[in-house]
Coordinates of C-alpha atoms and ligand atoms in Angstrom, one line a residue:
Chain A
X1 CA 121.1 63.9 71.5
X2 CA 119.7 61.4 73.9
X3 CA 122.9 59.3 74.4
X4 CA 123.1 60.2 78.0
X5 CA 120.7 61.6 80.8
X6 CA 121.7 64.7 82.6
X7 CA 120.7 66.7 85.7
X8 CA 119.8 70.3 85.8
X9 CA 120.4 72.7 88.8
X10 CA 119.5 76.3 89.2
X11 CA 119.5 79.1 91.7
X12 CA 118.2 82.6 91.6
X13 CA 118.0 83.6 95.2
X14 CA 120.8 86.2 95.1
X15 CA 121.8 88.8 92.5
X16 CA 123.5 86.0 90.6
X17 CA 121.6 83.7 88.3
X18 CA 123.3 80.2 88.2
X19 CA 122.5 77.2 86.1
X20 CA 124.5 73.9 85.9
X21 CA 124.2 70.6 84.1
X22 CA 125.8 67.3 85.3
X23 CA 125.8 63.8 84.3
X24 CA 123.7 61.4 86.4
X25 CA 126.8 60.5 88.5
X26 CA 127.3 64.3 89.3
X27 CA 130.1 65.4 87.0
X28 CA 129.4 69.0 86.0
X29 CA 129.6 69.3 82.2
X30 CA 128.3 73.0 81.9
X31 CA 127.7 75.9 84.2
X32 CA 126.9 79.5 83.6
X33 CA 126.7 82.1 86.4
X34 CA 125.6 85.7 85.5
X35 CA 125.6 88.9 87.6
X36 CA 122.1 89.6 86.4
X37 CA 120.3 91.3 89.2
X38 CA 116.6 91.9 88.6
X39 CA 116.6 90.1 85.2
X40 CA 116.4 86.6 86.5
X41 CA 112.9 86.3 85.1
X42 CA 114.0 87.3 81.8
X43 CA 117.3 85.2 81.4
X44 CA 116.8 82.0 83.4
X45 CA 115.2 80.1 80.5
X46 CA 117.3 81.3 77.7
X47 CA 120.4 80.4 79.7
X48 CA 119.1 76.9 80.4
X49 CA 118.1 76.5 76.8
X50 CA 121.7 77.5 75.6
X51 CA 123.5 75.6 78.2
X52 CA 121.5 72.4 77.2
X53 CA 122.4 73.0 73.6
X54 CA 126.0 73.6 74.3
X55 CA 126.3 70.2 75.9
X56 CA 124.4 68.6 73.0
X57 CA 121.3 67.7 75.1
X58 CA 117.7 68.4 74.8
X59 CA 115.2 68.9 77.6
X60 CA 114.1 65.2 76.9
X61 CA 117.5 64.2 78.3
X62 CA 117.0 65.8 81.8
X63 CA 116.3 63.2 84.3
X64 CA 116.3 65.3 87.6
X65 CA 116.2 68.8 88.7
X66 CA 117.8 70.6 91.8
X67 CA 116.8 74.0 92.8
X68 CA 117.9 76.5 95.4
X69 CA 114.9 77.3 97.6
X70 CA 116.3 80.4 99.1
X71 CA 116.2 82.2 101.5
X72 CA 117.1 85.3 99.6
X73 CA 115.2 87.8 97.5
X74 CA 111.5 86.9 97.6
X75 CA 110.8 87.6 93.9
X76 CA 114.2 85.9 93.0
X77 CA 113.6 82.6 94.8
X78 CA 110.1 82.3 93.2
X79 CA 111.7 82.5 89.7
X80 CA 113.8 79.4 90.0
X81 CA 111.2 77.6 92.1
X82 CA 108.3 78.2 89.8
X83 CA 110.4 77.3 86.9
X84 CA 111.5 74.1 88.6
X85 CA 108.2 73.0 89.5
X86 CA 106.8 73.5 86.0
X87 CA 109.7 71.6 84.4
X88 CA 109.2 68.6 86.7
X89 CA 105.4 68.7 86.2
X90 CA 105.6 68.9 82.4
X91 CA 108.3 66.2 82.0
X92 CA 107.4 64.1 85.0
X93 CA 110.9 64.1 86.4
X94 CA 111.8 64.5 90.1
X95 CA 112.6 68.0 91.5
X96 CA 114.6 68.3 94.7
X97 CA 114.9 71.6 96.6
X98 CA 118.0 72.6 98.8
X99 CA 118.7 75.5 100.9
X100 CA 120.5 78.3 98.9
X101 CA 122.5 79.0 102.1
X102 CA 123.9 75.6 102.3
X103 CA 124.7 75.5 98.7
X104 CA 126.4 78.9 99.1
X105 CA 128.3 77.5 102.1
X106 CA 129.7 74.7 99.9
X107 CA 131.7 77.1 97.8
X108 CA 134.2 77.2 100.6
X109 CA 136.2 74.1 99.5
X110 CA 137.2 73.0 102.9
X111 CA 136.7 69.5 104.2
X112 CA 136.8 70.4 107.9
X113 CA 135.7 73.3 110.2
X114 CA 132.6 75.4 110.3
X115 CA 131.1 77.6 107.6
X116 CA 128.6 80.5 108.1
X117 CA 126.7 81.6 105.0
X118 CA 125.3 85.0 105.7
X119 CA 122.9 86.8 103.2
X120 CA 122.2 90.4 104.4
X121 CA 118.7 91.0 105.0
X122 CA 118.8 94.7 106.1
X123 CA 117.9 96.2 109.4
X124 CA 121.1 94.7 111.0
X125 CA 119.9 91.2 110.2
X126 CA 120.8 88.5 107.8
X127 CA 119.7 85.1 106.8
X128 CA 122.2 82.9 108.3
X129 CA 123.1 79.1 108.0
X130 CA 125.8 77.4 110.1
X131 CA 127.4 74.2 108.8
X132 CA 130.1 71.8 109.8
X133 CA 132.1 71.1 106.4
X134 CA 132.9 67.6 105.5
X135 CA 132.0 65.0 102.9
X136 CA 128.6 65.2 104.3
X137 CA 127.7 68.6 105.5
X138 CA 126.0 69.0 108.8
X139 CA 123.6 71.7 109.8
X140 CA 124.7 73.3 113.1
X141 CA 121.8 75.5 113.9
X142 CA 118.5 76.1 112.1
X143 CA 118.7 78.6 109.3
X144 CA 117.0 81.7 110.4
X145 CA 116.6 85.4 109.8
X146 CA 118.6 86.8 112.9
X147 CA 120.4 89.9 114.0
X148 CA 124.2 89.8 113.4
X149 CA 124.8 90.3 117.1
X150 CA 122.7 87.3 118.1
X151 CA 124.3 85.0 115.5
X152 CA 127.8 86.1 116.9
X153 CA 126.7 85.3 120.5
X154 CA 125.5 81.9 119.4
X155 CA 128.7 81.1 117.6
X156 CA 130.9 82.1 120.6
X157 CA 128.7 79.9 122.8
X158 CA 128.5 76.8 120.5
X159 CA 131.7 76.7 118.4
X160 CA 135.4 76.2 119.3
X161 CA 137.6 79.1 118.4
X162 CA 140.2 76.5 117.4
X163 CA 137.8 74.9 114.8
X164 CA 138.2 77.4 112.2
X165 CA 135.2 79.4 111.0
X166 CA 134.8 80.6 107.4
X167 CA 132.1 83.2 106.4
X168 CA 130.6 83.6 102.9
X169 CA 128.0 86.0 101.7
X170 CA 127.4 89.7 101.5
X171 CA 126.7 89.8 105.3
X172 CA 130.2 88.3 106.1
X173 CA 132.0 91.6 107.0
X174 CA 129.1 92.5 109.4
X175 CA 129.2 89.2 111.1
X176 CA 133.0 89.2 111.4
X177 CA 132.8 92.8 113.1
X178 CA 130.5 91.4 115.7
X179 CA 132.6 88.3 116.2
X180 CA 135.7 90.6 116.6
X181 CA 134.0 92.3 119.5
X182 CA 133.6 88.9 121.1
X183 CA 137.1 88.0 120.2
X184 CA 136.2 85.0 118.2
X185 CA 138.5 84.3 115.2
X186 CA 137.0 83.9 111.7
X187 CA 138.1 84.1 108.0
X188 CA 136.0 86.0 105.5
X189 CA 135.9 84.4 102.1
X190 CA 137.7 86.5 99.6
X191 CA 134.8 88.6 98.1
X192 CA 132.1 89.1 100.4
X193 CA 129.2 88.8 97.9
X194 CA 126.1 86.5 98.0
X195 CA 126.4 84.0 95.3
X196 CA 125.0 80.4 95.0
X197 CA 126.6 78.3 92.3
X198 CA 124.4 75.8 90.7
X199 CA 127.0 73.2 90.9
X200 CA 126.8 73.4 94.8
X201 CA 123.0 73.2 94.5
X202 CA 123.5 70.0 92.6
X203 CA 126.0 68.8 95.2
X204 CA 123.7 69.4 98.1
X205 CA 120.9 67.7 96.2
X206 CA 122.7 64.6 95.2
X207 CA 121.6 62.2 97.9
X208 CA 117.9 63.3 97.5
X209 CA 118.2 63.0 93.6
X210 CA 119.6 59.6 94.1
X211 CA 116.5 58.6 96.4
X212 CA 114.2 60.3 93.9
X213 CA 115.0 57.6 91.2
X214 CA 112.8 55.4 93.3
X215 CA 109.8 57.7 93.2
X216 CA 106.6 56.6 91.4
X217 CA 105.3 59.1 88.8
X218 CA 102.5 60.1 91.3
X219 CA 105.1 60.9 93.9
X220 CA 107.1 62.8 91.4
X221 CA 104.1 65.0 90.6
X222 CA 103.1 65.4 94.3
X223 CA 106.5 66.7 95.1
X224 CA 106.6 69.2 92.3
X225 CA 103.3 70.6 93.5
X226 CA 104.5 70.6 97.1
X227 CA 107.7 72.4 96.5
X228 CA 107.8 76.0 97.9
X229 CA 110.5 78.5 98.4
X230 CA 112.1 78.9 101.7
X231 CA 111.4 82.5 102.8
X232 CA 112.3 82.2 106.5
X233 CA 109.8 84.8 107.0
X234 CA 106.0 84.8 107.1
X235 CA 104.4 87.1 104.7
X236 CA 101.8 88.0 107.3
X237 CA 104.6 89.7 109.4
X238 CA 105.8 91.5 106.4
X239 CA 102.4 92.9 105.7
X240 CA 102.2 94.9 108.9
X241 CA 104.7 97.3 107.3
X242 CA 103.6 96.8 103.8
X243 CA 101.1 99.1 102.0
X244 CA 98.1 97.2 100.7
X245 CA 98.2 97.1 97.1
X246 CA 95.6 99.2 95.1
X247 CA 94.7 96.5 92.7
X248 CA 91.7 94.4 93.6
X249 CA 89.4 91.8 92.2
X250 CA 88.8 91.4 88.4
Chain B
X1 CA 88.9 75.6 93.7
X2 CA 86.0 77.4 92.0
X3 CA 85.4 76.0 88.6
X4 CA 83.1 77.3 86.0
X5 CA 81.2 74.6 84.4
X6 CA 83.6 73.1 81.9
X7 CA 81.6 73.2 78.7
X8 CA 78.8 75.4 79.7
X9 CA 79.5 78.2 77.4
X10 CA 80.2 76.0 74.3
X11 CA 76.5 75.9 73.3
X12 CA 76.3 79.6 72.8
X13 CA 79.4 80.0 70.7
X14 CA 79.3 80.5 66.9
X15 CA 80.8 78.0 64.6
X16 CA 84.6 77.6 64.7
X17 CA 86.4 80.6 63.1
X18 CA 89.2 78.3 61.6
X19 CA 89.0 77.8 57.9
X20 CA 87.5 74.6 56.7
X21 CA 90.0 71.9 56.5
X22 CA 92.3 73.5 59.1
X23 CA 92.9 71.2 61.9
X24 CA 91.9 72.2 65.6
X25 CA 94.1 74.5 67.6
X26 CA 94.3 73.9 71.3
X27 CA 95.8 76.4 73.7
X28 CA 96.6 76.3 77.3
X29 CA 96.1 79.7 79.0
X30 CA 97.7 80.8 82.3
X31 CA 96.7 83.9 84.3
X32 CA 98.4 85.3 87.4
X33 CA 98.3 89.1 87.1
X34 CA 96.5 89.8 90.4
X35 CA 94.9 87.6 92.9
X36 CA 93.5 84.7 90.9
X37 CA 95.6 81.7 89.9
X38 CA 93.9 80.4 86.8
X39 CA 94.5 78.0 83.9
X40 CA 92.3 76.9 81.1
X41 CA 92.2 74.9 77.8
X42 CA 90.5 76.5 74.9
X43 CA 90.0 75.0 71.5
X44 CA 90.0 77.3 68.4
X45 CA 89.7 80.4 70.5
X46 CA 86.0 79.6 71.2
X47 CA 85.4 76.2 72.7
X48 CA 86.2 76.3 76.4
X49 CA 87.2 72.9 77.4
X50 CA 88.1 73.7 80.9
X51 CA 88.6 76.9 83.2
X52 CA 90.0 76.7 86.6
X53 CA 90.1 79.8 88.8
X54 CA 91.6 79.7 92.3
X55 CA 90.6 82.9 94.0
X56 CA 92.8 84.2 96.8
X57 CA 90.1 86.5 98.2
X58 CA 89.9 84.8 101.4
X59 CA 93.7 85.2 101.9
X60 CA 93.6 89.0 101.3
X61 CA 90.4 89.6 103.2
X62 CA 92.3 89.8 106.4
X63 CA 94.3 92.8 105.0
X64 CA 91.4 94.6 103.4
X65 CA 92.9 94.4 99.9
X66 CA 95.4 92.5 97.8
X67 CA 98.9 92.2 99.3
X68 CA 101.3 91.7 96.5
X69 CA 103.8 89.6 98.3
X70 CA 101.0 87.4 99.7
X71 CA 99.5 87.0 96.1
X72 CA 102.9 86.0 94.6
X73 CA 103.4 83.3 97.3
X74 CA 100.0 81.8 96.7
X75 CA 100.5 81.8 93.0
X76 CA 103.9 80.0 93.5
X77 CA 102.3 77.3 95.6
X78 CA 99.0 76.7 93.5
X79 CA 100.2 77.2 89.9
X80 CA 101.1 73.7 88.9
X81 CA 98.1 72.3 90.7
X82 CA 95.7 74.7 88.9
X83 CA 97.2 73.7 85.5
X84 CA 96.9 70.0 86.2
X85 CA 93.4 70.5 87.0
X86 CA 92.7 72.5 83.9
X87 CA 94.3 69.7 81.8
X88 CA 92.4 66.9 83.6
X89 CA 89.2 68.8 83.1
X90 CA 89.7 69.1 79.5
X91 CA 90.8 65.4 79.2
X92 CA 94.0 66.9 77.7
X93 CA 97.7 66.2 77.9
X94 CA 100.7 68.4 76.8
X95 CA 100.9 66.3 73.6
X96 CA 97.4 67.5 72.6
X97 CA 98.3 71.2 72.9
X98 CA 99.4 73.6 70.2
X99 CA 100.6 76.5 72.3
X100 CA 101.0 77.9 75.8
X101 CA 99.6 81.5 76.4
X102 CA 100.2 83.6 79.3
X103 CA 99.4 87.0 80.7
X104 CA 102.7 89.0 80.7
X105 CA 101.1 92.3 81.8
X106 CA 99.9 94.6 83.0
X107 CA 99.5 93.6 86.6
X108 CA 101.5 93.1 89.9
X109 CA 104.9 92.3 88.5
X110 CA 105.9 89.8 91.2
X111 CA 102.6 87.9 90.6
X112 CA 103.1 88.0 86.7
X113 CA 106.6 86.6 87.1
X114 CA 105.1 83.3 88.5
X115 CA 102.8 82.8 85.5
X116 CA 105.3 83.7 82.9
X117 CA 108.0 81.7 84.6
X118 CA 105.9 78.7 84.7
X119 CA 104.7 79.1 81.1
X120 CA 108.2 79.5 79.9
X121 CA 109.2 76.2 81.6
X122 CA 106.3 74.4 80.0
X123 CA 107.2 75.7 76.6
X124 CA 110.9 74.8 76.9
X125 CA 110.1 71.4 78.4
X126 CA 107.6 70.5 75.7
X127 CA 108.8 72.4 72.7
X128 CA 105.4 74.2 72.4
X129 CA 105.2 77.8 71.2
X130 CA 104.9 80.5 73.8
X131 CA 102.5 83.4 73.5
X132 CA 102.5 86.4 75.8
X133 CA 99.0 87.9 76.1
X134 CA 98.1 91.5 77.2
X135 CA 95.6 91.2 80.1
X136 CA 93.2 93.6 78.6
X137 CA 93.1 91.8 75.3
X138 CA 92.0 88.8 77.4
X139 CA 89.2 90.7 79.0
X140 CA 88.1 91.9 75.4
X141 CA 87.9 88.4 74.0
X142 CA 85.8 86.9 76.8
X143 CA 82.9 88.1 74.8
X144 CA 84.1 85.9 72.0
X145 CA 83.9 82.8 74.3
X146 CA 80.4 83.6 75.7
X147 CA 78.6 85.1 72.6
X148 CA 81.0 84.5 69.7
X149 CA 81.4 88.3 69.6
X150 CA 83.9 89.5 66.8
X151 CA 85.3 93.1 66.1
X152 CA 84.5 95.8 65.5
X153 CA 83.2 96.9 68.8
X154 CA 83.8 99.2 71.8
X155 CA 84.9 97.7 75.1
X156 CA 84.5 99.0 78.6
X157 CA 86.7 97.2 81.0
X158 CA 86.0 98.0 84.5
X159 CA 87.7 96.1 87.3
X160 CA 89.7 96.5 90.5
X161 CA 92.9 97.1 88.3
X162 CA 91.5 98.8 85.2
X163 CA 89.0 101.3 83.9
X164 CA 89.6 101.5 80.3
X165 CA 87.6 102.3 77.1
X166 CA 89.0 100.6 74.1
X167 CA 88.0 100.8 70.4
X168 CA 88.6 97.6 68.6
X169 CA 88.5 98.0 64.8
X170 CA 87.4 95.4 62.3
X171 CA 90.9 94.3 61.8
X172 CA 91.2 93.6 65.5
X173 CA 93.6 96.6 65.9
X174 CA 93.0 98.2 69.3
X175 CA 93.1 101.9 70.2
X176 CA 92.7 102.9 73.9
X177 CA 90.4 105.9 74.1
X178 CA 90.3 106.4 77.7
X179 CA 91.7 105.2 81.0
X180 CA 91.5 106.2 84.7
X181 CA 93.7 108.9 85.8
X182 CA 93.8 107.6 89.5
X183 CA 91.8 104.8 91.1
X184 CA 90.2 102.1 89.0
X185 CA 86.4 101.7 89.4
X186 CA 86.7 98.5 91.3
X187 CA 89.4 100.0 93.5
X188 CA 87.1 103.0 94.4
X189 CA 84.5 100.4 95.4
X190 CA 87.0 98.7 97.6
X191 CA 88.3 102.0 99.2
X192 CA 84.9 103.3 99.9
X193 CA 83.6 99.9 101.3
X194 CA 86.7 100.0 103.7
X195 CA 85.8 103.5 104.8
X196 CA 82.1 102.4 105.4
X197 CA 83.5 99.3 107.2
X198 CA 81.7 97.0 104.6
X199 CA 84.7 94.6 104.2
X200 CA 86.5 93.4 101.2
X201 CA 86.0 92.9 98.3
X202 CA 84.0 96.2 98.2
X203 CA 81.9 95.8 94.9
X204 CA 79.4 93.1 96.1
X205 CA 79.1 94.7 99.6
X206 CA 78.3 98.2 98.3
X207 CA 75.9 96.8 95.6
X208 CA 74.1 94.9 98.5
X209 CA 73.9 97.8 100.8
X210 CA 72.9 100.2 98.0
X211 CA 69.6 98.0 97.4
X212 CA 68.3 99.4 100.5
X213 CA 69.4 103.0 99.9
X214 CA 68.4 106.2 98.2
X215 CA 70.7 107.0 95.3
X216 CA 69.5 110.6 95.3
X217 CA 70.2 111.3 98.9
X218 CA 73.8 112.7 98.2
X219 CA 74.8 114.4 95.0
X220 CA 78.4 113.2 94.3
X221 CA 80.6 114.8 91.7
X222 CA 81.3 113.3 88.3
X223 CA 84.8 114.4 87.3
X224 CA 85.1 116.5 84.1
X225 CA 88.4 115.9 82.4
X226 CA 88.6 118.5 79.5
X227 CA 91.8 117.3 78.1
X228 CA 90.8 113.7 78.1
X229 CA 87.0 113.3 77.2
X230 CA 87.1 109.6 77.7
X231 CA 89.3 109.4 80.8
X232 CA 87.9 108.5 84.2
X233 CA 88.8 109.8 87.7
X234 CA 87.3 108.3 90.9
X235 CA 89.6 109.7 93.6
X236 CA 87.5 113.0 94.0
X237 CA 84.4 110.8 94.4
X238 CA 86.1 108.6 96.9
X239 CA 87.1 111.7 98.9
X240 CA 83.7 113.2 98.7
X241 CA 82.2 110.0 100.4
X242 CA 84.8 110.1 103.1
X243 CA 84.1 113.8 103.7
X244 CA 80.5 113.0 104.3
X245 CA 81.3 110.2 106.7
X246 CA 83.7 112.4 108.6
X247 CA 81.3 115.3 108.7
X248 CA 78.2 113.4 109.9
X249 CA 80.5 111.6 112.5
X250 CA 81.6 114.9 113.9
X251 CA 78.0 116.3 114.0
X252 CA 77.2 113.3 116.1
X253 CA 75.0 111.8 113.3
X254 CA 75.1 108.1 112.4
X255 CA 75.6 108.0 108.6
X256 CA 73.1 106.0 106.5
X257 CA 75.5 103.4 104.8
X258 CA 72.7 102.3 102.4
X259 CA 72.1 105.8 101.2
X260 CA 75.8 106.6 101.0
X261 CA 76.5 103.4 99.2
X262 CA 73.6 104.0 96.7
X263 CA 74.7 107.5 96.1
X264 CA 78.2 106.4 95.5
X265 CA 77.3 103.7 93.3
X266 CA 75.0 105.9 91.3
X267 CA 77.9 108.4 90.6
X268 CA 80.3 105.7 89.5
X269 CA 77.6 104.2 87.2
X270 CA 76.8 107.7 85.6
X271 CA 80.4 108.4 85.2
X272 CA 81.0 105.1 83.3
X273 CA 77.7 105.4 81.3
X274 CA 78.4 108.9 80.3
X275 CA 81.9 108.5 78.9
X276 CA 81.0 105.2 77.3
X277 CA 78.0 106.7 75.6
X278 CA 80.3 109.7 74.2
X279 CA 82.7 107.1 73.0
X280 CA 80.0 105.2 71.2
X281 CA 78.7 108.3 69.6
X282 CA 82.2 109.3 68.4
X283 CA 83.3 106.0 67.1
X284 CA 80.0 105.0 65.6
X285 CA 80.5 101.5 67.0
X286 CA 77.3 99.3 66.9
X287 CA 78.3 97.0 69.6
X288 CA 79.4 97.6 73.3
X289 CA 81.3 94.9 75.2
X290 CA 81.5 95.1 79.0
X291 CA 84.2 93.3 80.8
X292 CA 86.1 93.2 84.1
X293 CA 84.9 92.4 87.6
X294 CA 82.7 95.5 87.9
X295 CA 80.6 94.1 85.3
X296 CA 79.0 91.9 87.9
X297 CA 77.5 95.1 89.2
X298 CA 73.7 94.9 88.5
X299 CA 73.2 98.7 88.5
X300 CA 75.9 99.2 86.1
X301 CA 74.6 96.5 83.7
X302 CA 71.1 97.8 83.8
X303 CA 72.2 101.6 83.1
X304 CA 74.4 100.5 80.3
X305 CA 71.8 98.3 78.7
X306 CA 69.3 101.2 78.8
X307 CA 71.8 103.6 77.1
X308 CA 72.5 101.0 74.5
X309 CA 68.8 100.4 73.9
X310 CA 68.3 104.1 73.5
X311 CA 71.1 104.2 70.9
X312 CA 70.2 101.0 69.1
X313 CA 73.5 99.5 70.1
X314 CA 74.0 95.9 70.8
X315 CA 75.2 95.3 74.4
X316 CA 77.3 92.3 75.3
X317 CA 78.0 91.2 78.7
X318 CA 79.9 87.8 79.3
X319 CA 78.7 85.8 82.4
X320 CA 80.5 87.0 85.6
X321 CA 82.9 84.0 85.6
X322 CA 84.4 85.3 82.3
X323 CA 84.2 89.0 83.3
X324 CA 86.5 88.4 86.4
X325 CA 90.0 87.4 85.9
X326 CA 90.3 83.9 84.2
X327 CA 92.6 82.0 82.0
X328 CA 90.0 81.0 79.3
X329 CA 90.1 84.7 78.0
X330 CA 93.9 84.4 77.9
X331 CA 93.8 81.1 76.0
X332 CA 91.3 82.7 73.7
X333 CA 93.5 85.8 73.1
X334 CA 96.4 83.5 72.6
X335 CA 94.6 81.7 69.8
X336 CA 94.2 84.9 67.8
X337 CA 98.0 85.4 68.1
X338 CA 98.6 81.7 67.0
X339 CA 96.5 82.3 63.8
X340 CA 98.5 85.5 63.1
X341 CA 101.7 83.7 63.7
X342 CA 102.8 86.0 66.6
X343 CA 104.9 84.1 69.1
X344 CA 107.3 85.1 71.9
X345 CA 110.8 83.7 72.6
X346 CA 112.1 82.7 76.2
X347 CA 113.0 86.2 77.1
X348 CA 109.4 87.0 77.7
X349 CA 108.9 88.5 81.2
X350 CA 106.3 90.0 83.4
X351 CA 105.6 93.8 82.7
X352 CA 103.7 95.9 85.2
X353 CA 102.5 98.5 82.6
X354 CA 102.2 97.3 79.1
X355 CA 100.7 99.2 76.3
X356 CA 97.7 97.4 74.3
X357 CA 98.4 99.1 71.1
X358 CA 102.2 98.1 71.0
X359 CA 101.2 94.6 71.9
X360 CA 98.7 94.3 69.2
X361 CA 101.2 95.4 66.7
X362 CA 104.1 93.0 67.7
X363 CA 104.8 90.2 70.2
X364 CA 105.9 91.4 73.7
X365 CA 109.4 90.3 73.1
X366 CA 109.8 91.8 69.7
X367 CA 108.7 95.4 70.5
Ligands
LIG1 ZN1 91.6 91.9 85.0

């Protein structure tokens, strides 16, 4: 152990739990993705520990961390983000957060055209991210929780039908139906499930992880403290429909 | 950040319990089961080197109670900062620690996940052993931190989340004698305070209003539960208060909030005292330990002290900062596990309802 430094990436924003380990130049040497809905809190750390040992590394060999910030399940995103913050804090190594939507879009291995990542958020709405694929991915519209119909209208107004539009995520079919009404062509990625592969989190985080090599220790700790999930929805708005919990002080 | 004076309680503690020649054991405790984000460093289960408690009360005040999603978000934002502060206050680094202890339950499951996930990362990243602590066990050992209390004793835990009577045997084994059937004592205070428009949290507000009121003005019922002599029930009492408010309002009368508050508080205190006294008599315990946020209530402390004096029972109440949720009590309970060699693996997770007896017998991940 200790002959090489590695980077660790993780995402728990969807029902899938994904962890990847890569060399410092970005070559993935280990990845595990589990369909483990509602058990992320239990299995994230055992998976990381096993993966590290499988590639003959210890935690002391980890030089940087990339984490999917969401959006997605509120409880889910907090697990990877809390874990990543604490790893970075304990070992004084940089942590970089990226959009889980963007990482998810990257599983479409095209180098041109547009990709929509759509995670269903119930009530006819979804967390949506729209990107221009390429060597450097470009965000076309701010990620948001939006109605499928509004997203479809935006796409028709801003994208060219000839560009080619891929859709990933468990909201893909719902968005495709709305686009069909507007006669805008699109391709739904084979299985319309929401999944974020940790290798894609790492990919999206690579430029930031590279910059992070220049951070001072103080900066490393500050960034770890400041890292927060990307909920795309304020808790206050949620609480209007939420029951106030029974548990109080003490 | 509210911080209890780092070493204030050290002077009162008894001599270290570790055997002579045994080296010091330093434990980092983490707590996030409800609305306090807390971390603490405790040496040998008794010497509180730091205790940082970040209360979210102000965030929840706007909603009149704890909103689980809001609590989880706040824990996520603040947890590593609180831990850093606790380590700094204790002039400690990870290399000085012997174990990481964390509350795994019971509590708000989303909130528990934040603390447990953080603790697992620290354990994995540093190689330190991980110890899952039952929240109520933490409340019990708060008396060890403040008074050096050791079992056997009877514990009454009264808080916003719990109302429990627990018999702790000389071996440290725990048996829960009674629990609440519905609302916790502190929860009843919160709900009644809301009905009387006294704001949140309800405990201090009612206690303050009650000082100007007549506790005999209204005779509120004390629930009798024949099949559970040590169990509590506060929902009937809460309804009775609301009924009075409603009746007086419809009669065009303005309710006397101080009298209502005093009468309600009296009923809660009498219920807690009666069951506790019965449990003392049945178990023959010679020490009563009071724990939980409701221990801050002066009327309750006075009434329990009077009963204990009459029975010749020693009455132990830790200072308020140790009665309300904190991580020093979690670190202290973690030390007891460390000494017994009871550790958890990385599958430890947050559990909304967790049995104290099962936890005493085995680590959370080995039950
Ligand atoms: Zn508590």
